[in-house]
């Protein structure tokens, strides 16, 4: 079986949120819950992921003009090729022009490298749906010669924070895939 670790980012009710041992202060209102989905086979992963992504997109776009999704790389982008058909079957307009794709993780390599997650996302997912290229956010490659910390800080400041400001402080959906 393939286990699909998928986080759909939704606020947790305050009654469930708890402070950690390392940080005794009360948690922020932007705590998240995660949902684990398991696909019985690799060929069924796209179908298992599609409905929750469609639901997250529909909910986000019903309340504002932006849908944010964070994606890991690897085989995940090819599994997302089933999304257009899932939206069509659900009778929902995905409004691809309102999607903003962030990296849930990335290797510190240029976007043309075969190990780049943004390359996999662009080649296997956004090449088949009309999400504007400017709304698929890779790392700042000019910082690769400095440090991974510089790359991460730049991504947080230039990509994540501005998007969070536009979407009420929440990423709508984060999808991480793990095979077992």
mmCIF file of C-alpha atoms in Angstrom:
data_model
loop_
_atom_site.group_PDB
_atom_site.id
_atom_site.type_symbol
_atom_site.label_atom_id
_atom_site.label_comp_id
_atom_site.label_asym_id
_atom_site.label_seq_id
_atom_site.Cartn_x
_atom_site.Cartn_y
_atom_site.Cartn_z
ATOM 1 C CA UNK A 1 0.000 0.000 0.000
ATOM 2 C CA UNK A 2 1.054 3.553 -0.620
ATOM 3 C CA UNK A 3 0.458 5.946 2.238
ATOM 4 C CA UNK A 4 -0.318 9.453 1.175
ATOM 5 C CA UNK A 5 0.434 11.994 3.837
ATOM 6 C CA UNK A 6 -1.750 14.938 2.980
ATOM 7 C CA UNK A 7 -2.189 18.083 5.010
ATOM 8 C CA UNK A 8 -5.280 20.109 4.360
ATOM 9 C CA UNK A 9 -4.652 23.234 6.332
ATOM 10 C CA UNK A 10 -7.625 24.325 8.357
ATOM 11 C CA UNK A 11 -7.692 26.147 11.685
ATOM 12 C CA UNK A 12 -8.030 24.004 14.785
ATOM 13 C CA UNK A 13 -10.727 24.911 17.296
ATOM 14 C CA UNK A 14 -9.182 26.794 20.253
ATOM 15 C CA UNK A 15 -10.389 24.073 22.633
ATOM 16 C CA UNK A 16 -8.129 21.530 20.889
ATOM 17 C CA UNK A 17 -5.042 23.711 20.561
ATOM 18 C CA UNK A 18 -2.394 23.257 23.245
ATOM 19 C CA UNK A 19 0.899 24.881 24.057
ATOM 20 C CA UNK A 20 4.051 22.845 23.476
ATOM 21 C CA UNK A 21 6.629 22.075 26.150
ATOM 22 C CA UNK A 22 9.216 24.186 24.308
ATOM 23 C CA UNK A 23 6.859 27.143 23.963
ATOM 24 C CA UNK A 24 4.426 27.497 26.869
ATOM 25 C CA UNK A 25 2.668 30.501 25.317
ATOM 26 C CA UNK A 26 -0.808 29.887 23.922
ATOM 27 C CA UNK A 27 -0.807 28.736 20.295
ATOM 28 C CA UNK A 28 -1.669 31.166 17.538
ATOM 29 C CA UNK A 29 -5.019 31.111 15.784
ATOM 30 C CA UNK A 30 -3.275 29.776 12.673
ATOM 31 C CA UNK A 31 -2.720 26.261 13.981
ATOM 32 C CA UNK A 32 -3.515 23.534 11.513
ATOM 33 C CA UNK A 33 -4.946 20.055 11.417
ATOM 34 C CA UNK A 34 -3.748 17.298 9.109
ATOM 35 C CA UNK A 35 -5.607 14.525 7.363
ATOM 36 C CA UNK A 36 -3.920 11.286 6.352
ATOM 37 C CA UNK A 37 -5.206 9.697 3.162
ATOM 38 C CA UNK A 38 -4.144 6.221 2.090
ATOM 39 C CA UNK A 39 -4.316 5.015 -1.487
ATOM 40 C CA UNK A 40 -4.499 1.255 -2.068
ATOM 41 C CA UNK A 41 -2.123 1.487 -5.030
ATOM 42 C CA UNK A 42 0.141 3.963 -6.757
ATOM 43 C CA UNK A 43 -2.261 4.177 -9.684
ATOM 44 C CA UNK A 44 -5.084 5.340 -7.395
ATOM 45 C CA UNK A 45 -3.176 8.178 -5.705
ATOM 46 C CA UNK A 46 -4.468 10.875 -8.068
ATOM 47 C CA UNK A 47 -8.059 9.878 -7.459
ATOM 48 C CA UNK A 48 -7.611 9.762 -3.689
ATOM 49 C CA UNK A 49 -6.075 13.248 -3.646
ATOM 50 C CA UNK A 50 -8.444 14.907 -6.084
ATOM 51 C CA UNK A 51 -11.652 15.222 -4.057
ATOM 52 C CA UNK A 52 -10.092 16.877 -0.974
ATOM 53 C CA UNK A 53 -8.162 19.294 -3.206
ATOM 54 C CA UNK A 54 -11.319 20.130 -5.163
ATOM 55 C CA UNK A 55 -13.182 20.752 -1.880
ATOM 56 C CA UNK A 56 -10.381 22.953 -0.487
ATOM 57 C CA UNK A 57 -10.267 24.968 -3.693
ATOM 58 C CA UNK A 58 -14.023 25.422 -3.830
ATOM 59 C CA UNK A 59 -14.179 26.558 -0.194
ATOM 60 C CA UNK A 60 -11.316 29.021 -0.592
ATOM 61 C CA UNK A 61 -12.634 30.571 -3.794
ATOM 62 C CA UNK A 62 -16.126 30.890 -2.336
ATOM 63 C CA UNK A 63 -14.744 33.225 0.326
ATOM 64 C CA UNK A 64 -11.963 35.093 -1.519
ATOM 65 C CA UNK A 65 -10.216 35.543 -4.850
ATOM 66 C CA UNK A 66 -7.188 33.299 -4.221
ATOM 67 C CA UNK A 67 -6.438 29.601 -3.645
ATOM 68 C CA UNK A 68 -3.066 28.701 -2.134
ATOM 69 C CA UNK A 69 -1.672 25.198 -2.359
ATOM 70 C CA UNK A 70 1.721 23.974 -1.168
ATOM 71 C CA UNK A 71 3.062 20.946 -3.010
ATOM 72 C CA UNK A 72 5.951 18.597 -2.482
ATOM 73 C CA UNK A 73 7.808 17.271 -5.493
ATOM 74 C CA UNK A 74 8.803 13.763 -6.416
ATOM 75 C CA UNK A 75 5.930 11.815 -7.923
ATOM 76 C CA UNK A 76 3.193 14.093 -6.546
ATOM 77 C CA UNK A 77 2.961 16.473 -9.533
ATOM 78 C CA UNK A 78 2.212 13.630 -11.941
ATOM 79 C CA UNK A 79 -0.578 12.407 -9.629
ATOM 80 C CA UNK A 80 -2.222 15.845 -9.892
ATOM 81 C CA UNK A 81 -2.855 15.442 -13.607
ATOM 82 C CA UNK A 82 -6.219 13.901 -12.614
ATOM 83 C CA UNK A 83 -7.402 17.205 -11.104
ATOM 84 C CA UNK A 84 -8.919 18.786 -14.244
ATOM 85 C CA UNK A 85 -11.146 15.755 -14.776
ATOM 86 C CA UNK A 86 -12.121 15.743 -11.081
ATOM 87 C CA UNK A 87 -13.175 19.394 -11.247
ATOM 88 C CA UNK A 88 -15.152 18.694 -14.411
ATOM 89 C CA UNK A 89 -16.899 15.677 -12.867
ATOM 90 C CA UNK A 90 -17.793 17.751 -9.804
ATOM 91 C CA UNK A 91 -19.152 20.545 -12.001
ATOM 92 C CA UNK A 92 -16.771 23.038 -10.394
ATOM 93 C CA UNK A 93 -14.750 25.681 -12.210
ATOM 94 C CA UNK A 94 -11.211 25.419 -10.728
ATOM 95 C CA UNK A 95 -10.437 29.015 -11.716
ATOM 96 C CA UNK A 96 -6.801 28.087 -12.378
ATOM 97 C CA UNK A 97 -5.902 31.766 -12.769
ATOM 98 C CA UNK A 98 -6.541 32.231 -9.036
ATOM 99 C CA UNK A 99 -4.250 29.383 -7.935
ATOM 100 C CA UNK A 100 -0.942 30.139 -6.234
ATOM 101 C CA UNK A 101 1.437 27.178 -5.945
ATOM 102 C CA UNK A 102 4.051 27.192 -3.198
ATOM 103 C CA UNK A 103 6.737 24.640 -2.528
ATOM 104 C CA UNK A 104 6.137 22.485 0.545
ATOM 105 C CA UNK A 105 9.798 21.535 0.217
ATOM 106 C CA UNK A 106 12.580 22.059 -2.292
ATOM 107 C CA UNK A 107 16.112 20.954 -2.826
ATOM 108 C CA UNK A 108 18.707 23.693 -3.088
ATOM 109 C CA UNK A 109 19.293 23.271 -6.810
ATOM 110 C CA UNK A 110 18.461 25.390 -9.845
ATOM 111 C CA UNK A 111 14.987 24.943 -11.304
ATOM 112 C CA UNK A 112 16.382 23.225 -14.405
ATOM 113 C CA UNK A 113 17.986 20.441 -12.340
ATOM 114 C CA UNK A 114 16.203 17.077 -12.484
ATOM 115 C CA UNK A 115 16.157 17.033 -8.648
ATOM 116 C CA UNK A 116 14.189 20.299 -8.486
ATOM 117 C CA UNK A 117 10.667 19.962 -7.110
ATOM 118 C CA UNK A 118 9.532 23.130 -8.880
ATOM 119 C CA UNK A 119 10.730 21.596 -12.149
ATOM 120 C CA UNK A 120 8.615 18.504 -11.455
ATOM 121 C CA UNK A 121 5.598 20.675 -10.577
ATOM 122 C CA UNK A 122 5.961 22.748 -13.745
ATOM 123 C CA UNK A 123 6.641 19.766 -16.023
ATOM 124 C CA UNK A 124 4.012 17.390 -14.676
ATOM 125 C CA UNK A 125 1.229 19.564 -13.286
ATOM 126 C CA UNK A 126 1.171 23.210 -14.295
ATOM 127 C CA UNK A 127 2.081 22.270 -17.872
ATOM 128 C CA UNK A 128 -1.369 20.645 -18.145
ATOM 129 C CA UNK A 129 -3.431 23.325 -16.356
ATOM 130 C CA UNK A 130 -3.497 27.084 -17.053
ATOM 131 C CA UNK A 131 -2.041 28.301 -13.759
ATOM 132 C CA UNK A 132 -0.050 31.439 -14.595
ATOM 133 C CA UNK A 133 3.703 30.765 -14.468
ATOM 134 C CA UNK A 134 4.092 33.851 -12.239
ATOM 135 C CA UNK A 135 1.906 32.112 -9.622
ATOM 136 C CA UNK A 136 4.154 29.058 -9.280
ATOM 137 C CA UNK A 137 6.776 30.136 -6.772
ATOM 138 C CA UNK A 138 10.261 28.659 -6.908
ATOM 139 C CA UNK A 139 13.231 29.561 -4.765
ATOM 140 C CA UNK A 140 15.513 32.523 -5.436
ATOM 141 C CA UNK A 141 18.280 30.732 -7.327
ATOM 142 C CA UNK A 142 20.744 33.601 -6.991
ATOM 143 C CA UNK A 143 21.004 32.779 -3.277
ATOM 144 C CA UNK A 144 22.058 29.151 -3.814
ATOM 145 C CA UNK A 145 25.728 30.120 -3.550
ATOM 146 C CA UNK A 146 25.140 31.776 -0.159
ATOM 147 C CA UNK A 147 23.382 29.271 2.123
ATOM 148 C CA UNK A 148 20.251 27.190 2.496
ATOM 149 C CA UNK A 149 19.224 29.523 5.291
ATOM 150 C CA UNK A 150 19.401 32.521 2.935
ATOM 151 C CA UNK A 151 17.232 30.653 0.411
ATOM 152 C CA UNK A 152 14.683 29.732 3.105
ATOM 153 C CA UNK A 153 14.548 33.227 4.613
ATOM 154 C CA UNK A 154 14.082 34.761 1.171
ATOM 155 C CA UNK A 155 11.259 32.327 0.315
ATOM 156 C CA UNK A 156 9.511 33.058 3.599
ATOM 157 C CA UNK A 157 9.799 36.842 3.187
ATOM 158 C CA UNK A 158 9.155 37.177 -0.558
ATOM 159 C CA UNK A 159 6.669 34.372 -1.182
ATOM 160 C CA UNK A 160 5.032 32.901 1.913
ATOM 161 C CA UNK A 161 4.351 36.039 3.964
ATOM 162 C CA UNK A 162 2.904 38.099 1.078
ATOM 163 C CA UNK A 163 0.608 35.223 0.083
ATOM 164 C CA UNK A 164 -0.513 34.684 3.666
ATOM 165 C CA UNK A 165 -1.427 38.372 3.850
ATOM 166 C CA UNK A 166 -3.615 37.963 0.759
ATOM 167 C CA UNK A 167 -5.401 34.834 1.963
ATOM 168 C CA UNK A 168 -6.230 35.538 5.572
ATOM 169 C CA UNK A 169 -3.104 34.009 7.099
ATOM 170 C CA UNK A 170 -3.865 30.460 5.947
ATOM 171 C CA UNK A 171 -2.520 28.188 3.240
ATOM 172 C CA UNK A 172 -5.605 26.423 1.918
ATOM 173 C CA UNK A 173 -4.058 23.068 1.146
ATOM 174 C CA UNK A 174 -0.656 21.411 1.500
ATOM 175 C CA UNK A 175 -0.059 18.055 -0.114
ATOM 176 C CA UNK A 176 2.865 15.840 0.837
ATOM 177 C CA UNK A 177 3.263 12.352 -0.581
ATOM 178 C CA UNK A 178 5.124 9.472 0.987
ATOM 179 C CA UNK A 179 5.384 5.961 -0.356
ATOM 180 C CA UNK A 180 5.747 3.040 2.015
#
